[in-house]
XYZ file of C-alpha atoms in Angstrom:
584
model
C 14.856 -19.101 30.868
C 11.811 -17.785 31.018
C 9.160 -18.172 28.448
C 6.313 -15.989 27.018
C 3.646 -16.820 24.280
C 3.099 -13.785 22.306
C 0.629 -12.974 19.085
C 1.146 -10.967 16.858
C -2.333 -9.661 14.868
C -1.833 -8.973 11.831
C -5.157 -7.182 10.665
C -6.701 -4.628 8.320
C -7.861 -1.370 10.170
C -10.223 1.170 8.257
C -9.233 4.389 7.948
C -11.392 6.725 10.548
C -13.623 3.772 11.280
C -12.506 3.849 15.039
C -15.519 1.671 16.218
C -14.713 -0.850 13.450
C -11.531 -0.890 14.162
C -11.983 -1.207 18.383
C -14.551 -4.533 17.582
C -11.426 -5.762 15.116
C -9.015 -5.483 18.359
C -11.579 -7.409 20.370
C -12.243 -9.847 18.299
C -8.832 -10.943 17.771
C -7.544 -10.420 21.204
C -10.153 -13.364 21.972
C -8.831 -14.774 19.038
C -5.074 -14.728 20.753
C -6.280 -15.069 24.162
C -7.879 -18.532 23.473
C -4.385 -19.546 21.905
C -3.204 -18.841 25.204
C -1.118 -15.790 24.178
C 0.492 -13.961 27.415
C 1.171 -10.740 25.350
C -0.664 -9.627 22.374
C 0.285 -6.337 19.716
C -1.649 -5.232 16.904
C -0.326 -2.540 14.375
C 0.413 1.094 14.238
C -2.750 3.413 14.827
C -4.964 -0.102 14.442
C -7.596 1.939 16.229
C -7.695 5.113 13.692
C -6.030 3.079 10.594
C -3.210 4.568 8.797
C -2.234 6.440 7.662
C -4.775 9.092 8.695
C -3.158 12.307 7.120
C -4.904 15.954 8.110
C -7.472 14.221 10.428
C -4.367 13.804 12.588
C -5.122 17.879 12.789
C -8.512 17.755 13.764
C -8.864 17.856 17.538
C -12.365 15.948 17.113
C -10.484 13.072 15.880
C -7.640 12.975 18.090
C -9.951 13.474 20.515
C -11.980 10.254 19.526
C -9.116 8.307 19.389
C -8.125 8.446 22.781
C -11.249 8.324 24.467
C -12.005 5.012 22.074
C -8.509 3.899 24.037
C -9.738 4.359 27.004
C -13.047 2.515 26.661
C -11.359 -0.074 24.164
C -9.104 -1.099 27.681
C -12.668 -1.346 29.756
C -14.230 -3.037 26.985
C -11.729 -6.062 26.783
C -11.537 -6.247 30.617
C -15.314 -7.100 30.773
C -15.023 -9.484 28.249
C -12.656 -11.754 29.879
C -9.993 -10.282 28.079
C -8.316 -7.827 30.607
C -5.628 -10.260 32.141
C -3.426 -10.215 28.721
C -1.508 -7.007 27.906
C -2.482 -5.934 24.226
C -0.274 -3.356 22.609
C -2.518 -0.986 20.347
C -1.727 2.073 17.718
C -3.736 4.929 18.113
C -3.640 8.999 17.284
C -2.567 10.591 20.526
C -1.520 13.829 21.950
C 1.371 15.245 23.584
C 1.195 17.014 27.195
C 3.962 18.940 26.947
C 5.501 21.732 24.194
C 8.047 20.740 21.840
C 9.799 23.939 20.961
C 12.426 22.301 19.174
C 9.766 21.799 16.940
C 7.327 24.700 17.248
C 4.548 22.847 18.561
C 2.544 23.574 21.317
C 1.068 20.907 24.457
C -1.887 18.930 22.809
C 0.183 18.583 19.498
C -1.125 15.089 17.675
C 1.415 11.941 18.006
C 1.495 8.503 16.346
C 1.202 6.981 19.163
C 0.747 3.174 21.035
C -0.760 1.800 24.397
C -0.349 -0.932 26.939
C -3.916 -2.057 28.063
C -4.128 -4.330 30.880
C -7.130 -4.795 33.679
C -9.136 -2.726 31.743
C -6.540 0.398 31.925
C -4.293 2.407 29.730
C -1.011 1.465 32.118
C 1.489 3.125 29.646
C 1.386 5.314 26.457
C 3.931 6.366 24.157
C 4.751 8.346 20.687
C 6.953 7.460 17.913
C 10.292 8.682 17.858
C 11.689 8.553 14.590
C 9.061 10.548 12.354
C 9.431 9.238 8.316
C 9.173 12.664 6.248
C 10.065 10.683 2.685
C 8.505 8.923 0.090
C 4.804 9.108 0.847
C 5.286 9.551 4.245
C 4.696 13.503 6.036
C 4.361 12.370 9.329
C 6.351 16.203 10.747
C 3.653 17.870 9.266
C 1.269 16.049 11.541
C 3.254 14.762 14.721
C 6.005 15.492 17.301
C 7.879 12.799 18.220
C 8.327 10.596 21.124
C 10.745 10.652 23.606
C 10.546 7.914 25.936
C 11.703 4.288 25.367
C 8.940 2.303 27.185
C 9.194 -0.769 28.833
C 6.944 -3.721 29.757
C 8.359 -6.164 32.641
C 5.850 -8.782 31.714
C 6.374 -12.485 33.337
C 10.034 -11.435 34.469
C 11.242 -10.594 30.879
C 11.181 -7.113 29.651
C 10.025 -6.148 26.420
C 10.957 -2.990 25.111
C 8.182 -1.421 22.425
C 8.809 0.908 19.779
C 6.818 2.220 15.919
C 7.560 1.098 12.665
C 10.046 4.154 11.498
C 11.984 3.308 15.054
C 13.763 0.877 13.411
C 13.994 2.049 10.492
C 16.371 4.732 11.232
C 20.026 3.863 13.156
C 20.075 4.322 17.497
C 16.887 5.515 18.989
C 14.782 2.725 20.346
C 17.250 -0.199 19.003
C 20.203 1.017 20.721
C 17.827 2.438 23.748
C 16.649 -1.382 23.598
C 20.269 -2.698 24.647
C 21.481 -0.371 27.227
C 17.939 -1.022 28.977
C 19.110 -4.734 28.456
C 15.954 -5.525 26.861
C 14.960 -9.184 25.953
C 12.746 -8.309 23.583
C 11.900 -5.392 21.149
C 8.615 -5.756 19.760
C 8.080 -3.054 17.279
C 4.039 -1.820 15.901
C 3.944 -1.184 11.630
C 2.278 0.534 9.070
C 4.853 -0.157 6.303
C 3.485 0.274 3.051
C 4.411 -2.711 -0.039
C 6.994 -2.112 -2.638
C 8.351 -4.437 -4.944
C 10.616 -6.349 -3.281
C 10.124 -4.998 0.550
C 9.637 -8.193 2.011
C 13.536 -8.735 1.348
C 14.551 -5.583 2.667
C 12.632 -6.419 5.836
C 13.802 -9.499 6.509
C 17.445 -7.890 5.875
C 16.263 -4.585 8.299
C 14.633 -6.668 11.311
C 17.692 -9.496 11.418
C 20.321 -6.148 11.473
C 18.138 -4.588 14.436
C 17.985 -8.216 16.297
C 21.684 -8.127 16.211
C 21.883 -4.471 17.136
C 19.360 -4.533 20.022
C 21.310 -7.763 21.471
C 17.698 -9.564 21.438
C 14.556 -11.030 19.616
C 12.936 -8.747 17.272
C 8.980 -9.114 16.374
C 7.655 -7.388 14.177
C 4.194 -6.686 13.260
C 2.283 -5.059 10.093
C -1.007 -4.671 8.967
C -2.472 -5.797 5.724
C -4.673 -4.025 3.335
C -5.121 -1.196 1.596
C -6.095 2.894 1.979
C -5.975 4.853 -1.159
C -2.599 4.167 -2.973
C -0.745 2.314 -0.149
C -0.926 -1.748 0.080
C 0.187 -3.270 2.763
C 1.346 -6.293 2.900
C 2.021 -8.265 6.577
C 4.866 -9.985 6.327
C 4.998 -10.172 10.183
C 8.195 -11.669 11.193
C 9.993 -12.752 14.823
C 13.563 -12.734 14.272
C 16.017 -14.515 16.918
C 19.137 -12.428 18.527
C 21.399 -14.357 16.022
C 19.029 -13.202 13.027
C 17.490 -16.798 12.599
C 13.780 -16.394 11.165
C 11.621 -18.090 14.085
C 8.305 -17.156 12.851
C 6.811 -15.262 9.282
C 3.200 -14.543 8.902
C 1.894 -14.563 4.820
C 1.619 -11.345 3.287
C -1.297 -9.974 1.616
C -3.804 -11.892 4.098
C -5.201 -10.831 7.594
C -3.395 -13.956 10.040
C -2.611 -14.647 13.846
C 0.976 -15.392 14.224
C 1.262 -17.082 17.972
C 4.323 -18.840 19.255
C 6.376 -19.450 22.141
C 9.413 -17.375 22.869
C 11.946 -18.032 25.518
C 13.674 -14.992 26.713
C 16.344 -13.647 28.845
C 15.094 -12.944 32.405
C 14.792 -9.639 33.563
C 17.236 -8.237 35.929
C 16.850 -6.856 39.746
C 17.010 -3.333 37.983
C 13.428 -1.101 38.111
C 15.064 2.129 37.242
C 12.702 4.605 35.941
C 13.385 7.779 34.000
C 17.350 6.528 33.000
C 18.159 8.711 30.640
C 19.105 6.462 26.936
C 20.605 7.221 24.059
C 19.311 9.678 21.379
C 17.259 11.356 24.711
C 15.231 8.657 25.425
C 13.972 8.397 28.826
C 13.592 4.662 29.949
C 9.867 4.492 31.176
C 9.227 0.996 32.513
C 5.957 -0.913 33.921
C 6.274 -3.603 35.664
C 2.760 -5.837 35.478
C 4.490 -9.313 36.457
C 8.138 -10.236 37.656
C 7.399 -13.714 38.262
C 8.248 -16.227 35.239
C 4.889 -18.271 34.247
C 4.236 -21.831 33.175
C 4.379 -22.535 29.166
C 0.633 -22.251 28.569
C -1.262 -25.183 27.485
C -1.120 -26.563 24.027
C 1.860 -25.971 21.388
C 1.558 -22.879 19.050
C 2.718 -23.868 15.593
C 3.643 -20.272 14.137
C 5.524 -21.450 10.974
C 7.493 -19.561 8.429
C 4.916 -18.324 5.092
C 6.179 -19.148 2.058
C 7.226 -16.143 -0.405
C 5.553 -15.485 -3.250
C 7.094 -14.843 -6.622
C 7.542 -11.552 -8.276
C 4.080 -11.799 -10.395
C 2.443 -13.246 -7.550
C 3.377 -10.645 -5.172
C 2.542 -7.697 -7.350
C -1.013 -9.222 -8.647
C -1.558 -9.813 -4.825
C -0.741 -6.174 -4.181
C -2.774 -5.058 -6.923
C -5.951 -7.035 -5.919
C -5.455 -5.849 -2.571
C -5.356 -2.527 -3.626
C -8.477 -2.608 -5.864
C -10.874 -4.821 -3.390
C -9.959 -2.470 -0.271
C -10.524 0.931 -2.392
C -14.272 -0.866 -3.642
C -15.358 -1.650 -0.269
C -14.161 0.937 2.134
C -15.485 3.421 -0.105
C -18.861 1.963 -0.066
C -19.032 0.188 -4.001
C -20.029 -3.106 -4.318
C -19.111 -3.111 -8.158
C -17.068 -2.009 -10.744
C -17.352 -0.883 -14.339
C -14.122 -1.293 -16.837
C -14.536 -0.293 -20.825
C -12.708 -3.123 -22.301
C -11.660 -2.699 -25.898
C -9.767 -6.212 -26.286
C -6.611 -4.358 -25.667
C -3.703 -5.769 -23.062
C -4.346 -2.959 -20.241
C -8.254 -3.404 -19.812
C -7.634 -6.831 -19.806
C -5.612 -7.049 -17.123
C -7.530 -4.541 -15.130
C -10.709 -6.582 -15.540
C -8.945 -9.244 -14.191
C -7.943 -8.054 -11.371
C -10.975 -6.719 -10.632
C -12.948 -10.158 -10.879
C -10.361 -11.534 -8.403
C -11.165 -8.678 -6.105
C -14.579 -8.198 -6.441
C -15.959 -11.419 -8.193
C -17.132 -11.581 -11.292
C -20.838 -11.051 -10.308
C -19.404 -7.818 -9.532
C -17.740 -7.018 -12.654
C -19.798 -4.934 -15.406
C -17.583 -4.561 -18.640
C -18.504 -2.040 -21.741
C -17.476 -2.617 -24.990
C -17.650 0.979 -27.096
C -16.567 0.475 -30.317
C -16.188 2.849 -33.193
C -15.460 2.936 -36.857
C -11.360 2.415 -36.198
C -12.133 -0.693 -33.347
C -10.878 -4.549 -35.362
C -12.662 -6.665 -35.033
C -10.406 -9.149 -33.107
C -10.415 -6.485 -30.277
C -14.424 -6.733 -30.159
C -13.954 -10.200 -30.367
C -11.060 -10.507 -27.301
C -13.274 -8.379 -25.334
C -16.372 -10.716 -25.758
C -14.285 -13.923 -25.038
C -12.439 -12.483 -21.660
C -16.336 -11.489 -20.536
C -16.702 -15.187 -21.439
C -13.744 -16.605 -19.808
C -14.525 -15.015 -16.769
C -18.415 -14.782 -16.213
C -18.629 -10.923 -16.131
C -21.061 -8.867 -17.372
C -20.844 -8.055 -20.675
C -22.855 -5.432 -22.878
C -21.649 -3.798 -26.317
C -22.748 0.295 -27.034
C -21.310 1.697 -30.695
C -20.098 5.037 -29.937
C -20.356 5.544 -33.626
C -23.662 7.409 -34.104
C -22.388 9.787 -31.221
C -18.857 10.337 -32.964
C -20.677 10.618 -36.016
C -22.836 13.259 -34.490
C -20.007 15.089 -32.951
C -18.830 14.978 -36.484
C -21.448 16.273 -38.058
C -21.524 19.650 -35.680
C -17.836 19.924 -35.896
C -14.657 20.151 -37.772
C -12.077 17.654 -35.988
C -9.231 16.150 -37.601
C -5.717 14.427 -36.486
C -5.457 14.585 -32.498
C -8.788 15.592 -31.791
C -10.659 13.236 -33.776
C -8.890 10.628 -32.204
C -9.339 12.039 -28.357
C -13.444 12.584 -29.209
C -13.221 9.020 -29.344
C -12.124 8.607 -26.150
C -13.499 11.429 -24.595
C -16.851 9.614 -25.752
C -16.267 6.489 -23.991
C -15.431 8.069 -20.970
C -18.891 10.047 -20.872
C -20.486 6.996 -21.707
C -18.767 5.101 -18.958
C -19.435 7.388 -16.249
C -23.085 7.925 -17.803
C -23.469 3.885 -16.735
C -21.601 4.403 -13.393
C -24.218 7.537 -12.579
C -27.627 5.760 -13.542
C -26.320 1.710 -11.832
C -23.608 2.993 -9.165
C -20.910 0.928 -9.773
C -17.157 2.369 -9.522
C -15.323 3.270 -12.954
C -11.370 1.521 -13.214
C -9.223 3.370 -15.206
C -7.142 1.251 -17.570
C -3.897 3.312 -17.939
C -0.339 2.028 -17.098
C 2.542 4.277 -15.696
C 4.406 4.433 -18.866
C 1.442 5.872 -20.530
C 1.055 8.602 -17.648
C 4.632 8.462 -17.607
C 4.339 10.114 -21.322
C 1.270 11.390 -21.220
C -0.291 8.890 -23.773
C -3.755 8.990 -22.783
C -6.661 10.914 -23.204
C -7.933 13.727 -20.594
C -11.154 13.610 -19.523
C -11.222 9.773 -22.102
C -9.395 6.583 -21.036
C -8.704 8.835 -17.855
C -11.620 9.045 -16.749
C -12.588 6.436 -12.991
C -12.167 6.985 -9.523
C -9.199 3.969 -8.938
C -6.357 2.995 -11.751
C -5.442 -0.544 -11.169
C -2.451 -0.691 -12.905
C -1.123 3.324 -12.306
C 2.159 1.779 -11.286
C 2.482 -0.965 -13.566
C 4.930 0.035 -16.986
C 3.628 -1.567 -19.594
C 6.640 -4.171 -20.299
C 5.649 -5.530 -16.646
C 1.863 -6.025 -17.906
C 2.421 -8.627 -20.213
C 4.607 -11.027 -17.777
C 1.659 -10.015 -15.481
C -0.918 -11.456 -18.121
C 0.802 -14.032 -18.780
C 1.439 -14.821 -15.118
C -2.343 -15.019 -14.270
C -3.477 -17.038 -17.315
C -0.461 -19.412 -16.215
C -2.052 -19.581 -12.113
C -5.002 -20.533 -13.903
C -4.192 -23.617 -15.337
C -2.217 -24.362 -12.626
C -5.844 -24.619 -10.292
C -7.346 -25.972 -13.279
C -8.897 -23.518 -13.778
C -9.704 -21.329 -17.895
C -7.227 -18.567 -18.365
C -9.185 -15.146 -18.346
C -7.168 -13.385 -20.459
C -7.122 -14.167 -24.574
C -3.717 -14.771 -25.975
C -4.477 -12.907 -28.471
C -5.112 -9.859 -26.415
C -1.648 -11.032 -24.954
C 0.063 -11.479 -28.345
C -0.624 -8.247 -31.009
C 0.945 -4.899 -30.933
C -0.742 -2.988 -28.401
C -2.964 -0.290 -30.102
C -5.287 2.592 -28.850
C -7.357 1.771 -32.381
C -8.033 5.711 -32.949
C -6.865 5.672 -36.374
C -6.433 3.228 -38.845
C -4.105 0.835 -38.564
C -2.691 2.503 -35.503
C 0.032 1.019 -33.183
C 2.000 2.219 -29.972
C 5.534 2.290 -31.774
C 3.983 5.200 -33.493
C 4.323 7.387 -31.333
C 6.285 6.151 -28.303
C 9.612 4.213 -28.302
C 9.304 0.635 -27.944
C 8.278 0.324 -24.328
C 11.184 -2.357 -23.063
C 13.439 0.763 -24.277
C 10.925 3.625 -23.190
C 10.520 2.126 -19.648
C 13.974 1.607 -19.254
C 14.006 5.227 -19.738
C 11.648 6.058 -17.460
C 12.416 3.656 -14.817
C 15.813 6.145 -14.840
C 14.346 9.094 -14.807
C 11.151 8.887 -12.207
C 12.641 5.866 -10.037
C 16.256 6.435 -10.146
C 15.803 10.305 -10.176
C 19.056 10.692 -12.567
C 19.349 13.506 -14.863
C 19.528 13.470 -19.022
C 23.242 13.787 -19.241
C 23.228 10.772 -16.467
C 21.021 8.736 -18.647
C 22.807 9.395 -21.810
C 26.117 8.840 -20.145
C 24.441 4.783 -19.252
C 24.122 4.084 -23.147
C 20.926 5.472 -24.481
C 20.270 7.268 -27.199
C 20.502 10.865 -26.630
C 17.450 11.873 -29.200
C 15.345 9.465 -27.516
C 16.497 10.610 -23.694
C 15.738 13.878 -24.673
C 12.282 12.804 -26.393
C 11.103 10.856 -23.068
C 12.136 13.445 -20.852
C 10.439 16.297 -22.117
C 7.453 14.127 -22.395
C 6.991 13.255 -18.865
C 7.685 16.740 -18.079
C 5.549 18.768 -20.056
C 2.364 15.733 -18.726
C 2.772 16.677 -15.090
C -0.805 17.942 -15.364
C -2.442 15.217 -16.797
C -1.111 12.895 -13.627
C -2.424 15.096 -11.087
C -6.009 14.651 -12.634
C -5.132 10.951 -12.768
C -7.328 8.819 -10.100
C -5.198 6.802 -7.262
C -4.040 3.416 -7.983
C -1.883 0.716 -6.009
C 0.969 1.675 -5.507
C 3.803 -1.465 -5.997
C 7.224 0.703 -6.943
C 10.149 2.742 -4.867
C 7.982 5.983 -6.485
C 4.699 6.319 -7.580
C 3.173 9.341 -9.378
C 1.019 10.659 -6.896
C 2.147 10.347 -3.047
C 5.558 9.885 -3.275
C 6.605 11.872 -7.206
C 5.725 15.464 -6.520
C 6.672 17.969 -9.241
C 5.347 21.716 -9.949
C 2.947 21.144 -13.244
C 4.223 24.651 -14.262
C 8.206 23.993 -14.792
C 10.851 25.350 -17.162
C 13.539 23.075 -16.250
C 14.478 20.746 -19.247
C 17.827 19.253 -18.421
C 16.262 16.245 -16.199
């Protein structure tokens, strides 16, 4: 049986960085090639990053992209690199009209490439096109319609693009009538909670339904709101896990694979199921020797829940900091629960050094809150100042006649001129502090505690913050290391300290009850009645629902954050701000 040693590169591309992104494929091609890897893939549109949204419709771009291709194939060819096939993402074209789907020739496609000898020796576009969830991909792309190929070594490897196998036939069953003896499929799946599972469960069903080994590789990092995770696996015919790279971390997974030999057949242009046209290159037919050396691939461990999610969200933060250009951040931390945990995150992203933290009181602010604030700054080693907003408020005061609600918001709207009055005049990046069941609600203050260019925790409710918190200061003292986060801050009734003697109950539901609420509602898309029907109290069903509804416009001016659920508010929740429908 023949046997081929493939790697699977598991990297972070930058969005529109093409040149960054061509020196990332050389470097760990070398990387791959030194392993003595016969066959090496990195992940969808590695050269352009992903996912690359209306630049897909500017021809300058497209245009880029494949003339980076091109050169990216010479390049590696006169670095000693050429001999090895690497499979590569990258924004294409098509060369024909698709009238099926009203696009002209020269439409852009997601699309991958076989380099080898310093030549593009086959091309292809992704067939299955994901148009849910955050994904728009028919508003930028026509589909594929080939199933390619590779007889490499005397096995062939059929190649197909992340939503390929995500949807049933196309590629997968393509893959077994071309009696394929491996599918290696190219990703750009974005995290969720709880993906890696439904991965695992996804590439083992494909495996079986192909009739060969599956490998699978995604990239890591983050671009706006999407994390990605890895999680590269290589999956056995039978399902058995062979090989799993770690998530949340740029890794090389190389190992040894042996593999069905190829058959006599070089039939080109058969026409597959779903339409596909087999397209197949043959660059060896000859079995090789087992390259020297023994690749030791192993299976990652999985992380917990908490550790998964923090992972995500430090991802997240870190990759929004750097690839837009910030070297630091800047978090007003009041001693409450949510700026807590968004300051630390952003010291394990960033680093401490990195870290500048404001504490703005005002005449309502405990002083236990002032106090947690100061001792996290110590905990940690960030930088710490203190500015009163109290001679401004009282100022505002004095010009003004503000009571109830908007004496409370001038508080906040204060902080957040202050805050962005630092960021201005010392260029670091402002965090936003709000969780999704206070967007969820509406429970923050426009133009105030809204105010940043990234939200941290956007997707966290607020009953998953605290087993967050407590998660971190635990991994702390399991390194040995100080917790960062007071229990104090951990332990009172959360409080936006407006008013006196203020608390969250006051005007929300308590948030195990109002997040299971919402978690209904914005995840699980179900109606009032539907809701009701489950248990819950119709008063406060109705109370939550018109809430979110009538805050639509207060999430749109929301920054980005992480994104870590089944539906976020921003890429994948779209609603019209101006809407009369009240039933849920």
């Amino acid at each position: 049986m023949p046997n081929l040693r493939l790697a699977l590169s598991q990297i972070d591309p930058w969005v529109g960085d093409i040149a960054r992104n061509s020196d990332e494929v050389v470097r760990w091609t070398a990387r791959a090639v030194g392993a003595g890897a016969q066959l090496v893939a990195f992940p969808e549109m590695a050269l352009t990053g992903y996912p690359v949204e209306d630049l897909a419709l500017r021809r300058s771009f497209v245009e880029a992209s494949r003339g980076a291709l091109v050169e990216l194939a010479g390049r590696l060819a006169d670095e000693g690199l050429g001999e090895v096939p690497v499979v590569v993402g990258y924004l294409g074209r098509s060369e024909q009209a698709s009238p099926r789907f009203g696009r002209p020739a020269g439409s852009p496609q997601n699309c991958a490439a076989v380099l080898h000898r310093g030549e593009v020796v086959t091309r292809f576009a992704k067939h299955h096109l994901p148009n849910y969830g955050v994904f728009d991909e028919f508003r930028w792309f026509v589909p594929g319609d080939q199933l390619p190929v590779l007889r490499l070594h005397g096995v062939d490897v059929a190649l197909a693009i992340c939503e390929d196998i995500w949807q049933d036939g196309g590629r997968v069953t393509a893959a077994r009538e071309a009696e394929a003896g491996l599918l290696l499929v190219i990703n750009g799946s974005p995290y969720e909670r709880n993906k890696d599972d439904q991965r695992l469960e996804l590439v083992r069903r494909r495996a079986a339904e192909a009739g060969c080994a599956l490998a699978y590789v995604n990239m890591v990092g983050g671009q706006d709101e999407l994390v990605f995770d890895g999680d590269s696996i290589v999956v056995g015919a039978d399902g058995e896990v062979l090989a799993r790279s770690p998530q949340f971390e740029e890794h090389l997974l190389v190992m040894d694979l042996d593999l069905p030999a190829a058959g006599d057949d070089h039939t080109d242009g058969l026409l597959l199921s779903d339409g596909l046209h087999l397209v197949r290159t043959v660059l060896s037919t000859e079995p090789r020797a087992v390259p020297a050396g023994e690749p030791a691939p192993g299976i990652a461990p999985r992380l917990s829940d908490e550790a998964e999610i923090w992972a995500a969200l430090v991802s997240g933060t870190r990759a929004y900091v750097a690839k837009n250009g910030f070297r630091s951040v800047l978090i007003g931390l009041s001693g409450g629960i949510d700026s807590a945990l968004v300051a630390a995150i952003a010291v394990d992203a960033v680093g401490a050094e990195n870290v500048h933290c404001v504490s703005m009181p005002s005449r309502y602010s405990s002083q236990h809150s002032r106090d947690d604030a100061a001792e996290l700054a110590r905990r940690t080693g960030l930088h710490f100042r203190t500015v009163s907003i109290a001679p401004m408020f009282d100022a505002y005061m004095g010009a003004t006649e503000l009571t109830g609600l908007a004496e409370e918001n001038l508080q906040s709207r204060l902080r957040g001129t202050l805050l962005m009055a630092i960021s201005n005049q010392e260029g670091h990046i402002v965090l936003a502090p709000g969780n999704k069941s206070e967007l969820a609600v509406g429970y923050s203050t426009l133009y105030g505690d809204s105010v940043g260019a990234y939200g941290p925790i956007k997707d966290v409710y607020k009953s998953l913050v605290f087993p967050l918190a407590r998660w971190r200061n635990e991994e702390a003292e399991r390194r040995g290391e100080v917790p960062p986060i007071p229990e104090n801050t951990i332990s009172k009734p959360p409080s936006a300290e407006l008013r006196p003697d203020q608390k969250d109950t006051d005007s929300l539901p308590d948030y195990d009850l109002l997040d299971s609420v919402l978690a209904r509602y914005i995840e699980g898309d179900e109606g009032r009645d539907a809701i009701v029907a489950a248990g819950f109290d119709p008063a406060v069903v109705d109370r939550v629902v018109r809430l979110v509804d009538t805050a639509e416009y207060k999430r749109r001016q929301y920054p980005p954050g992480p994104k870590i659920s089944v539906k976020n508010f921003g890429r994948d929740r779209r609603l019209p701000i101006t809407n009369r429908w009240r039933r849920g």
